[in-house]
XYZ file of C-alpha atoms in Angstrom:
669
model
C -30.933 11.714 13.122
C -28.218 13.136 15.389
C -27.498 11.664 18.812
C -27.307 14.005 21.790
C -26.461 13.377 25.432
C -26.644 15.532 28.554
C -23.344 17.231 29.195
C -23.145 16.047 32.789
C -23.330 12.412 31.674
C -20.670 13.077 29.066
C -18.395 14.648 31.677
C -19.044 11.809 34.132
C -18.241 9.076 31.607
C -15.119 10.889 30.430
C -14.010 11.211 34.063
C -14.588 7.493 34.645
C -12.691 6.617 31.459
C -9.599 8.439 32.697
C -9.500 6.896 36.185
C -6.486 4.688 37.045
C -7.013 0.967 36.474
C -6.903 0.241 40.220
C -9.638 2.810 40.860
C -11.824 1.315 38.129
C -11.474 -2.166 39.659
C -12.313 -0.857 43.124
C -15.340 0.946 41.700
C -16.636 -2.266 40.078
C -16.074 -4.207 43.301
C -17.958 -1.600 45.348
C -20.831 -1.583 42.845
C -21.194 -5.366 43.164
C -20.842 -5.260 46.951
C -23.730 -2.821 47.194
C -25.803 -4.054 44.301
C -25.899 -7.848 44.768
C -27.457 -7.750 48.272
C -29.941 -5.158 47.002
C -30.862 -7.405 44.085
C -31.412 -10.350 46.459
C -33.548 -8.186 48.770
C -35.619 -7.061 45.763
C -36.158 -10.666 44.646
C -37.343 -11.716 48.110
C -39.622 -8.658 48.335
C -41.252 -9.451 45.022
C -41.720 -13.071 45.999
C -43.275 -12.243 49.418
C -45.158 -9.185 48.225
C -43.995 -7.121 51.203
C -40.913 -5.294 52.402
C -41.280 -6.874 55.830
C -39.364 -10.130 55.709
C -40.251 -12.344 58.681
C -37.582 -14.446 60.208
C -34.920 -12.802 62.318
C -31.294 -13.699 62.001
C -31.398 -14.108 58.243
C -29.214 -11.128 57.426
C -26.341 -13.526 56.849
C -27.920 -14.581 53.544
C -26.890 -11.266 51.949
C -23.290 -11.818 52.978
C -23.490 -15.351 51.612
C -24.678 -13.981 48.261
C -21.628 -11.741 48.107
C -19.214 -14.492 49.174
C -20.542 -16.862 46.520
C -20.469 -14.288 43.684
C -17.573 -11.900 44.101
C -14.739 -14.478 44.488
C -15.928 -16.278 41.357
C -16.075 -13.003 39.432
C -12.550 -12.184 40.592
C -11.290 -15.685 39.782
C -12.669 -15.469 36.238
C -11.055 -12.083 35.616
C -14.223 -9.978 35.537
C -12.602 -7.223 37.589
C -9.486 -7.247 35.422
C -11.463 -6.931 32.188
C -11.377 -3.626 30.307
C -14.999 -2.482 30.179
C -14.671 -0.962 26.700
C -13.662 -4.369 25.282
C -16.072 -6.686 27.097
C -17.072 -9.680 25.031
C -18.399 -13.250 25.270
C -15.847 -14.220 27.926
C -17.240 -11.575 30.278
C -20.801 -12.823 29.718
C -19.668 -16.353 30.555
C -18.037 -15.103 33.774
C -21.217 -13.287 34.851
C -23.491 -16.275 34.117
C -21.113 -18.683 35.835
C -20.737 -16.502 38.943
C -24.430 -15.774 39.376
C -25.508 -19.376 38.672
C -22.966 -20.757 41.145
C -24.161 -18.260 43.738
C -27.783 -19.309 43.277
C -26.933 -23.008 43.570
C -24.989 -22.474 46.822
C -27.691 -20.217 48.242
C -30.297 -22.857 47.363
C -28.354 -25.486 49.316
C -27.902 -23.181 52.298
C -31.516 -22.010 52.286
C -32.811 -25.567 52.069
C -30.789 -26.950 54.938
C -30.674 -23.860 57.154
C -33.064 -23.972 60.110
C -36.055 -21.636 59.926
C -35.672 -21.231 56.165
C -33.680 -18.025 55.631
C -35.437 -17.181 52.324
C -38.111 -18.814 50.190
C -36.543 -21.105 47.607
C -38.880 -19.734 44.928
C -37.246 -16.280 45.295
C -33.928 -17.598 43.955
C -34.927 -17.840 40.256
C -36.036 -14.193 40.496
C -32.697 -13.338 42.117
C -30.837 -15.240 39.386
C -32.459 -13.276 36.542
C -32.149 -9.926 38.336
C -28.504 -10.554 39.206
C -27.683 -11.381 35.595
C -29.372 -8.191 34.457
C -27.638 -6.082 37.096
C -24.095 -7.460 36.896
C -23.997 -7.985 33.135
C -26.298 -5.170 32.067
C -24.556 -2.498 34.144
C -21.213 -3.334 32.600
C -22.497 -3.355 29.030
C -24.311 -0.051 29.581
C -21.032 1.477 30.757
C -19.257 -0.093 27.766
C -21.791 1.497 25.415
C -21.348 4.887 27.050
C -17.562 4.642 26.898
C -17.637 3.637 23.247
C -20.075 6.372 22.285
C -18.576 9.488 20.744
C -20.118 12.921 21.031
C -17.527 14.701 18.886
C -19.125 16.615 16.023
C -16.133 15.643 13.852
C -16.912 11.918 14.058
C -17.942 10.727 10.620
C -21.117 8.741 10.160
C -20.324 5.808 7.896
C -21.866 2.711 6.413
C -19.929 -0.512 6.048
C -20.221 -2.287 2.697
C -20.027 -5.989 3.530
C -21.791 -7.606 6.477
C -19.512 -10.649 6.617
C -16.825 -11.445 9.145
C -14.586 -8.567 8.074
C -17.507 -6.125 8.272
C -18.468 -7.198 11.777
C -14.844 -6.943 12.950
C -14.583 -3.526 11.326
C -17.732 -2.266 13.063
C -16.417 -3.435 16.431
C -12.992 -1.917 15.817
C -14.444 1.411 14.708
C -16.589 1.702 17.828
C -13.531 1.053 19.973
C -11.320 3.512 18.144
C -13.876 6.310 17.927
C -12.638 7.350 14.478
C -15.994 6.736 12.793
C -19.586 6.133 13.832
C -21.004 3.157 11.887
C -24.766 3.380 11.427
C -25.567 0.513 9.041
C -24.301 -2.318 6.860
C -24.722 -2.568 3.091
C -24.618 -6.047 1.576
C -25.444 -7.644 -1.769
C -26.829 -10.788 -0.113
C -30.636 -10.693 -0.012
C -30.588 -13.214 2.853
C -28.837 -10.674 5.078
C -30.791 -7.586 4.047
C -33.289 -6.522 6.707
C -31.482 -8.345 9.508
C -29.552 -6.745 12.366
C -25.906 -7.657 12.931
C -23.889 -6.338 15.831
C -26.618 -3.774 16.473
C -26.579 -2.438 12.885
C -29.279 -2.996 10.295
C -28.291 -4.480 6.927
C -29.542 -2.613 3.837
C -29.384 -3.321 0.123
C -27.033 -1.249 -2.071
C -30.082 0.540 -3.499
C -30.697 2.090 -0.072
C -27.359 3.912 0.004
C -28.631 7.217 -1.513
C -31.431 7.327 1.106
C -28.953 6.677 3.915
C -26.799 9.521 2.622
C -29.685 12.001 2.526
C -31.567 10.865 5.650
C -28.758 9.792 7.986
C -25.965 12.131 6.980
C -23.629 9.369 5.818
C -20.256 10.864 4.865
C -18.229 7.764 3.954
C -18.441 4.153 2.821
C -15.971 1.644 4.218
C -15.478 -1.438 2.045
C -15.129 -4.605 4.110
C -14.638 -6.905 1.111
C -11.071 -8.214 1.422
C -11.817 -11.456 -0.416
C -13.782 -9.953 -3.311
C -12.203 -9.778 -6.765
C -10.874 -6.485 -8.079
C -13.461 -6.577 -10.836
C -16.316 -6.773 -8.330
C -14.812 -4.008 -6.182
C -14.544 -1.789 -9.256
C -18.243 -2.380 -10.006
C -19.093 -1.310 -6.452
C -16.887 1.786 -6.731
C -18.603 2.787 -9.980
C -22.003 2.522 -8.258
C -20.848 4.662 -5.309
C -18.933 7.223 -7.394
C -21.924 9.485 -8.306
C -22.654 10.039 -4.584
C -19.262 11.747 -4.027
C -18.688 9.884 -0.769
C -15.328 9.201 0.824
C -14.601 5.535 0.091
C -12.022 3.626 2.084
C -11.299 -0.059 2.444
C -9.993 -2.611 4.914
C -6.564 -4.137 4.222
C -6.197 -7.324 2.205
C -6.580 -10.589 4.107
C -2.903 -11.345 3.486
C -1.849 -8.259 5.458
C -4.369 -9.015 8.196
C -3.313 -12.647 8.589
C 0.399 -11.737 8.579
C -0.166 -9.235 11.374
C 0.900 -6.270 9.254
C -2.542 -4.665 9.521
C -5.753 -4.807 11.511
C -9.251 -4.884 10.049
C -10.006 -1.425 11.452
C -6.907 0.073 9.770
C -8.991 1.461 6.920
C -7.083 3.129 4.113
C -7.719 4.842 0.812
C -9.071 2.647 -1.951
C -6.289 0.620 -3.492
C -5.226 2.009 -6.842
C -5.598 -1.467 -8.320
C -9.330 -1.341 -7.566
C -9.597 1.646 -9.896
C -8.431 -0.583 -12.772
C -10.762 -3.407 -11.857
C -8.609 -6.111 -13.418
C -7.929 -9.304 -11.495
C -4.339 -10.511 -11.549
C -3.767 -13.832 -13.300
C -2.515 -16.470 -10.847
C 1.235 -17.003 -11.281
C 2.796 -20.111 -12.733
C 4.812 -21.491 -9.816
C 7.279 -23.249 -12.116
C 8.066 -20.025 -13.969
C 8.493 -18.116 -10.710
C 10.939 -20.616 -9.244
C 13.068 -21.297 -12.317
C 15.514 -18.379 -12.019
C 15.274 -17.816 -8.277
C 14.722 -20.809 -6.003
C 18.010 -21.953 -4.434
C 19.991 -19.508 -6.600
C 22.025 -16.372 -5.924
C 20.035 -13.416 -7.244
C 20.953 -9.750 -7.599
C 18.603 -6.799 -8.143
C 20.077 -3.499 -9.322
C 18.101 -0.440 -8.310
C 16.822 -2.520 -5.401
C 15.469 0.495 -3.543
C 13.238 1.790 -6.352
C 9.519 1.179 -6.835
C 9.888 -1.852 -9.111
C 13.223 -3.006 -7.686
C 11.934 -3.113 -4.110
C 8.805 -5.052 -5.104
C 10.960 -7.517 -7.051
C 13.001 -8.018 -3.871
C 9.888 -8.652 -1.756
C 8.643 -11.317 -4.134
C 12.076 -12.863 -4.699
C 12.657 -13.297 -0.953
C 9.469 -15.365 -0.656
C 10.723 -17.657 -3.449
C 13.680 -18.680 -1.258
C 16.876 -17.882 -3.162
C 20.096 -18.842 -1.432
C 21.169 -15.186 -1.374
C 19.602 -11.938 -2.502
C 22.008 -9.112 -3.311
C 20.553 -5.616 -3.097
C 22.537 -3.275 -5.362
C 21.609 0.382 -4.966
C 23.312 3.772 -5.367
C 21.052 5.546 -2.849
C 22.189 4.889 0.713
C 18.777 5.732 2.219
C 16.854 3.573 -0.258
C 19.248 0.676 0.384
C 18.870 1.037 4.155
C 15.069 1.060 3.930
C 14.696 -1.996 1.684
C 17.275 -4.013 3.645
C 15.477 -3.302 6.919
C 12.091 -4.150 5.401
C 13.294 -7.433 3.889
C 14.989 -8.582 7.094
C 11.776 -7.911 9.018
C 9.835 -9.865 6.375
C 12.271 -12.793 6.575
C 11.988 -12.890 10.368
C 8.182 -12.680 10.401
C 7.709 -15.426 7.784
C 10.484 -17.701 9.009
C 12.486 -17.600 5.766
C 16.151 -18.550 5.444
C 17.329 -16.103 2.780
C 20.639 -14.301 3.204
C 20.158 -10.646 2.222
C 23.276 -8.665 1.286
C 23.047 -4.872 0.936
C 25.627 -3.367 -1.429
C 26.153 0.266 -2.352
C 27.221 0.876 -5.917
C 26.524 2.315 -9.342
C 25.858 -0.114 -12.180
C 27.946 2.184 -14.396
C 31.077 0.952 -12.595
C 31.730 -2.275 -14.463
C 34.620 -3.502 -12.296
C 32.593 -3.026 -9.096
C 29.699 -5.000 -10.579
C 31.963 -7.747 -11.946
C 33.746 -8.134 -8.618
C 30.423 -8.578 -6.822
C 29.114 -11.077 -9.379
C 32.243 -13.235 -9.181
C 32.697 -13.155 -5.403
C 29.076 -14.043 -4.651
C 28.563 -16.349 -7.645
C 25.457 -14.521 -8.878
C 23.283 -16.610 -11.210
C 20.381 -14.236 -11.987
C 20.302 -10.443 -12.357
C 17.225 -8.243 -12.536
C 18.429 -4.879 -13.828
C 15.900 -2.321 -12.580
C 18.333 0.580 -12.127
C 17.337 3.401 -14.486
C 16.193 6.991 -14.734
C 12.542 6.792 -15.751
C 10.936 10.236 -15.397
C 10.470 11.626 -18.902
C 10.782 15.388 -18.178
C 13.796 14.978 -15.881
C 15.714 12.818 -18.347
C 14.751 15.217 -21.143
C 16.410 18.018 -19.149
C 19.485 15.925 -18.231
C 20.348 14.173 -21.463
C 23.943 13.193 -20.678
C 23.153 11.645 -17.297
C 20.099 9.897 -18.723
C 22.233 8.261 -21.417
C 24.946 7.322 -18.949
C 22.514 5.690 -16.520
C 20.107 4.023 -18.925
C 22.493 2.917 -21.682
C 26.032 2.710 -20.335
C 25.041 1.330 -16.920
C 23.051 -1.394 -18.664
C 25.954 -2.132 -21.023
C 28.562 -2.261 -18.247
C 26.400 -4.410 -15.996
C 25.657 -6.768 -18.904
C 29.367 -7.003 -19.875
C 30.184 -7.792 -16.243
C 27.505 -10.494 -16.295
C 29.036 -11.992 -19.453
C 32.518 -12.100 -17.955
C 31.237 -13.519 -14.646
C 29.233 -16.181 -16.546
C 25.885 -15.175 -15.016
C 23.073 -17.434 -16.211
C 20.241 -14.916 -16.727
C 20.157 -11.126 -17.139
C 16.693 -9.503 -17.200
C 16.308 -5.842 -18.172
C 13.262 -3.965 -16.871
C 12.189 -1.911 -19.891
C 9.212 0.331 -20.662
C 6.481 0.939 -23.220
C 8.108 4.338 -23.822
C 10.836 2.449 -25.709
C 8.332 1.932 -28.531
C 8.385 4.680 -31.187
C 9.907 7.047 -28.630
C 9.535 10.807 -28.797
C 11.679 11.438 -25.715
C 15.217 10.731 -24.569
C 14.121 8.405 -21.785
C 12.237 6.110 -24.161
C 15.047 6.233 -26.728
C 17.673 5.293 -24.115
C 15.600 2.330 -22.937
C 15.173 1.078 -26.518
C 18.931 1.611 -27.047
C 19.550 -0.494 -23.921
C 17.377 -3.243 -25.412
C 19.445 -3.111 -28.626
C 22.654 -3.381 -26.575
C 21.425 -6.563 -24.902
C 20.213 -7.991 -28.213
C 23.705 -7.377 -29.614
C 25.437 -8.895 -26.592
C 23.288 -12.005 -26.951
C 25.007 -12.642 -30.290
C 28.351 -12.838 -28.432
C 27.082 -14.879 -25.511
C 27.307 -18.635 -25.166
C 26.183 -18.979 -21.552
C 24.286 -15.840 -20.444
C 20.655 -15.367 -21.475
C 19.707 -11.718 -21.968
C 16.044 -10.779 -22.102
C 13.943 -7.659 -21.696
C 10.497 -7.156 -20.155
C 8.547 -4.159 -21.405
C 5.482 -2.765 -19.643
C 3.665 0.520 -19.083
C 3.092 2.701 -16.046
C 2.816 1.131 -12.623
C 0.297 2.474 -10.149
C 1.633 3.999 -6.913
C 5.238 4.099 -8.133
C 7.302 7.146 -7.236
C 6.356 10.030 -9.486
C 3.282 8.315 -10.955
C -0.030 10.129 -11.251
C -1.955 8.284 -8.529
C 0.099 9.451 -5.512
C 0.439 12.877 -7.145
C -3.339 13.207 -7.604
C -3.966 11.978 -4.061
C -1.590 14.577 -2.648
C -3.128 17.356 -4.762
C -6.666 16.399 -3.685
C -5.714 16.407 -0.005
C -4.211 19.877 -0.443
C -7.500 21.101 -1.900
C -6.431 21.037 -5.546
C -6.083 21.803 -8.274
C -5.407 18.415 -9.832
C -3.076 18.851 -12.795
C -3.503 16.770 -15.963
C -1.359 17.438 -19.011
C -4.103 16.894 -21.607
C -7.775 15.915 -21.487
C -7.203 13.108 -24.021
C -3.939 11.642 -22.701
C -4.200 7.893 -22.019
C -1.814 5.441 -20.406
C -1.515 1.729 -19.712
C -1.399 0.888 -16.015
C -0.533 -2.116 -13.893
C -0.062 -2.551 -10.151
C 3.506 -2.820 -8.892
C 3.094 -6.350 -7.435
C 1.473 -7.611 -10.640
C 4.205 -6.117 -12.831
C 6.976 -7.546 -10.634
C 5.379 -10.978 -10.613
C 5.115 -11.027 -14.395
C 8.723 -9.837 -14.745
C 9.901 -12.801 -12.666
C 7.907 -15.228 -14.788
C 8.955 -13.691 -18.116
C 12.619 -13.937 -17.143
C 12.244 -17.695 -16.852
C 10.973 -18.030 -20.427
C 13.801 -16.141 -22.133
C 15.832 -18.060 -24.705
C 18.193 -15.168 -25.377
C 17.578 -11.732 -26.862
C 13.846 -11.941 -26.186
C 11.685 -8.852 -25.780
C 8.702 -9.721 -23.602
C 5.637 -7.492 -23.517
C 3.142 -7.615 -20.661
C -0.582 -7.466 -21.341
C -1.496 -4.150 -19.724
C -5.222 -4.475 -20.351
C -7.205 -1.479 -21.534
C -5.583 1.971 -21.451
C -6.914 4.489 -18.931
C -7.786 8.101 -19.683
C -5.877 10.144 -17.110
C -8.585 12.816 -16.842
C -11.172 10.125 -16.017
C -8.826 8.660 -13.402
C -8.501 12.093 -11.767
C -12.288 12.545 -11.681
C -12.796 9.108 -10.137
C -10.221 9.727 -7.438
C -11.828 13.069 -6.557
C -15.268 11.457 -6.255
C -14.034 8.485 -4.231
C -12.340 10.828 -1.756
C -15.757 12.341 -0.996
C -15.366 15.480 -3.111
C -16.760 16.897 -6.333
C -15.113 18.248 -9.477
C -15.317 22.019 -9.943
C -15.969 22.878 -13.593
C -18.350 24.904 -15.770
C -21.214 22.521 -15.041
C -20.533 22.559 -11.286
C -18.899 25.891 -10.340
C -19.392 25.166 -6.626
C -17.443 21.897 -6.719
C -14.502 21.150 -4.430
C -11.538 20.345 -6.687
C -10.652 21.863 -10.041
C -8.869 19.901 -12.775
C -6.328 22.049 -14.602
C -4.978 20.962 -18.004
C -1.355 22.100 -18.203
C -0.496 20.949 -21.732
C 1.743 18.089 -22.832
C 5.256 18.319 -21.444
C 8.243 18.382 -23.803
C 8.538 15.055 -25.676
C 5.392 13.632 -24.008
C 2.990 11.545 -26.106
C -0.799 11.426 -25.931
C -0.707 7.628 -25.871
C 1.864 4.892 -25.439
C 2.402 1.688 -27.411
C 3.804 -1.665 -26.403
C 4.939 -3.026 -29.780
C 7.125 -1.532 -32.497
C 5.567 -3.764 -35.139
C 2.891 -6.440 -35.209
C 5.159 -9.474 -35.044
C 4.226 -10.929 -31.675
C 3.654 -14.458 -30.393
C 2.157 -15.942 -27.270
C 4.018 -17.655 -24.450
C 3.270 -20.102 -21.661
C 1.655 -17.264 -19.724
C -1.581 -15.655 -20.936
C -0.440 -12.128 -20.004
C 3.082 -12.326 -21.438
C 3.814 -11.982 -25.152
C 7.093 -12.354 -27.042
C 7.812 -9.525 -29.502
C 10.003 -10.263 -32.506
C 11.771 -6.942 -33.097
C 14.747 -5.853 -35.157
C 18.254 -5.776 -33.724
C 21.727 -4.651 -34.817
C 24.911 -6.712 -35.102
C 27.268 -6.219 -32.177
C 30.083 -4.564 -34.139
C 27.665 -1.834 -35.214
C 26.351 -1.379 -31.674
C 29.929 -1.241 -30.374
C 30.834 1.533 -32.809
C 27.825 3.636 -31.791
C 28.645 3.143 -28.113
C 32.216 4.347 -28.722
C 30.963 7.393 -30.629
C 28.388 8.075 -27.936
C 31.015 7.879 -25.210
C 33.107 10.471 -27.035
C 30.108 12.779 -27.473
C 29.224 12.534 -23.791
C 32.795 13.251 -22.720
C 32.554 16.508 -24.723
C 29.069 17.227 -23.388
C 27.837 17.322 -26.964
C 24.096 16.807 -26.579
C 23.461 17.475 -30.244
C 25.776 14.650 -31.343
C 24.416 12.359 -28.630
C 20.854 12.872 -29.862
C 21.920 12.245 -33.448
C 23.449 8.926 -32.383
C 20.239 8.020 -30.541
C 18.234 8.722 -33.689
C 20.734 6.774 -35.806
C 20.529 3.684 -33.575
C 16.857 3.821 -32.582
C 15.284 4.311 -35.989
C 11.839 4.904 -34.480
C 13.037 7.797 -32.271
C 11.388 10.991 -33.527
C 12.070 13.979 -31.227
C 9.240 16.491 -31.141
C 11.311 19.571 -30.350
C 14.703 21.059 -29.599
C 17.138 19.686 -27.038
C 15.795 20.427 -23.542
C 18.942 19.676 -21.523
C 19.162 22.501 -19.000
C 22.946 22.885 -19.060
C 23.161 22.524 -22.841
C 20.387 25.084 -23.360
C 22.123 27.489 -21.001
C 25.400 27.007 -22.806
C 23.807 27.653 -26.211
C 22.092 30.774 -24.870
C 25.357 32.347 -23.747
C 26.701 34.991 -26.092
C 30.073 34.604 -27.781
C 31.492 37.236 -25.477
C 30.252 35.429 -22.367
C 31.770 32.194 -23.583
C 35.050 34.041 -24.186
C 34.958 35.450 -20.658
C 34.345 32.004 -19.201
C 37.295 30.622 -21.166
C 39.513 33.531 -20.127
C 38.621 32.979 -16.486
C 39.483 29.293 -16.722
C 42.798 30.128 -18.416
C 43.635 32.737 -15.787
C 42.987 30.217 -12.997
C 45.261 27.764 -14.739
C 48.024 30.380 -14.997
C 47.675 31.346 -11.342
C 47.979 27.749 -10.231
C 50.998 27.036 -12.485
C 53.907 29.570 -12.537
C 55.107 30.407 -16.110
C 58.625 29.129 -15.480
C 57.614 25.962 -13.725
C 57.606 25.205 -10.038
C 59.986 27.140 -7.820
C 62.577 25.074 -5.982
C 63.782 25.997 -2.543
């Protein structure tokens, strides 16, 4: 059914809603001044059965009714209340004011000569006054909260608990959606009415969609497990409804969000895996009361590490970041978090590149850093594939220089954030990350005081450049959604879960350890795209449904991209104190051999020799099997130039040199 309302009422209510506050208060006062005496007159008329009230000189009783009601209403804030947000406090004020008025009128009527009014009329007056004063205000509230806009979405709220009731109230106030019913799994609630909305079973949802024009489902289940929310999403998915959810209770309780701030379904709900509770001892071991530094502090993983580290109360947290904007944003966010939660952590924001060893060493020594989480890296496979030299510099040499600085500054723990792409890599990014692991394994052989360890995991949901935000953006633009291959699969983990496990794994390292996180079951990317389309209220356009909303386009695997990723090079893996963290026993190289390759690599990079650099990667990372030619954009351009063009470029450079330097040396004056 579709609500309709006469236009003149709509215009009148809109006009009233936009009156100044002082005018609204005056209007309420005038309504009570006129209405309360009329209500009393009506009560007396009903009691006597006639409009002719005998007994002259009793007109004062109407003034007395006003004087006993209105001041109490004013004292209790009824005229200051915002009509749209009236609640239990307003009801209490109305009942108190009217009841007090009746009691005083009863006393006056009883003792006043010639009985001004019959005492038996006062109960009638009491009930009528409650209906008039309270009812009129709640009718106006309902009209003000009603929305006639055709664009207002009709929604059902899944969850009739406290969060659901708050959500329904907030939605009515905001006017963003029009809630028409609750859905709840509890059979004890089904069939009841809560906050004016009937509660249905989940089986009734298809009927509500077809009969009531429901366009969206809002999940009010902040305390439910991810596994249960995924089950609910799977049940809703075939209906192609927009599905949104209320924020987590943690955000609500901290004041960072309100219940009515509905948002897109959390990417973690798509996985349906509940995070394992952290081991508090493992979390604290490398952080509590220590000086901690995070490199790449402004990145997706680095920033989440910082958020979790701050709550573990280190003495100082050093944010090391080469991007000025990213550093500014994470510093501001962390300082706001510290202030809101009453923490006592000293946050230090430092610009710098981990490739600059002396800069890193100076920082480590001056601040007395005890733990480093090295998250600074280039991680996007196609970009690194097209910028081989910079990828090697940032992923290998930055790690080496930062680790050498840590050795010389006698840092206690150095944790490298690695990736599943380091296993049997087919691309430069994966090969450089595995090379970085080998560097740290080699350095561990030289170290007597610094523990080096690596934590390897797969893709993180919602990180910059990951598929989830990309798909969401493409869907909002109307498609198409681009997937490289219909069979490509990836491991996924939420950013907070990955960061939490990294912190715990770092505490278990004995030196040279490679830790692997349990990523659960891999996800088919094409299936993820289809689910996201359905849960945003749209349908997939394909051969079976040519009239669908969003098309999925398969673009083909990108250069050096794999259909699936692995987490282990071999099968030699053991468990740890944490059920989701495994220790991989993988081969390493002696330091003198690693040192020689690093020297050769440095020479190749200085000559911009991508061919030699890739050969050295293959020599060091035995599992690295490139799937094609070198993709570096500058290298490819250089190779494509003809011999004549190269000669012209050289001649031009020589000519510039000659122009800048006279043949007989500088001229003296």
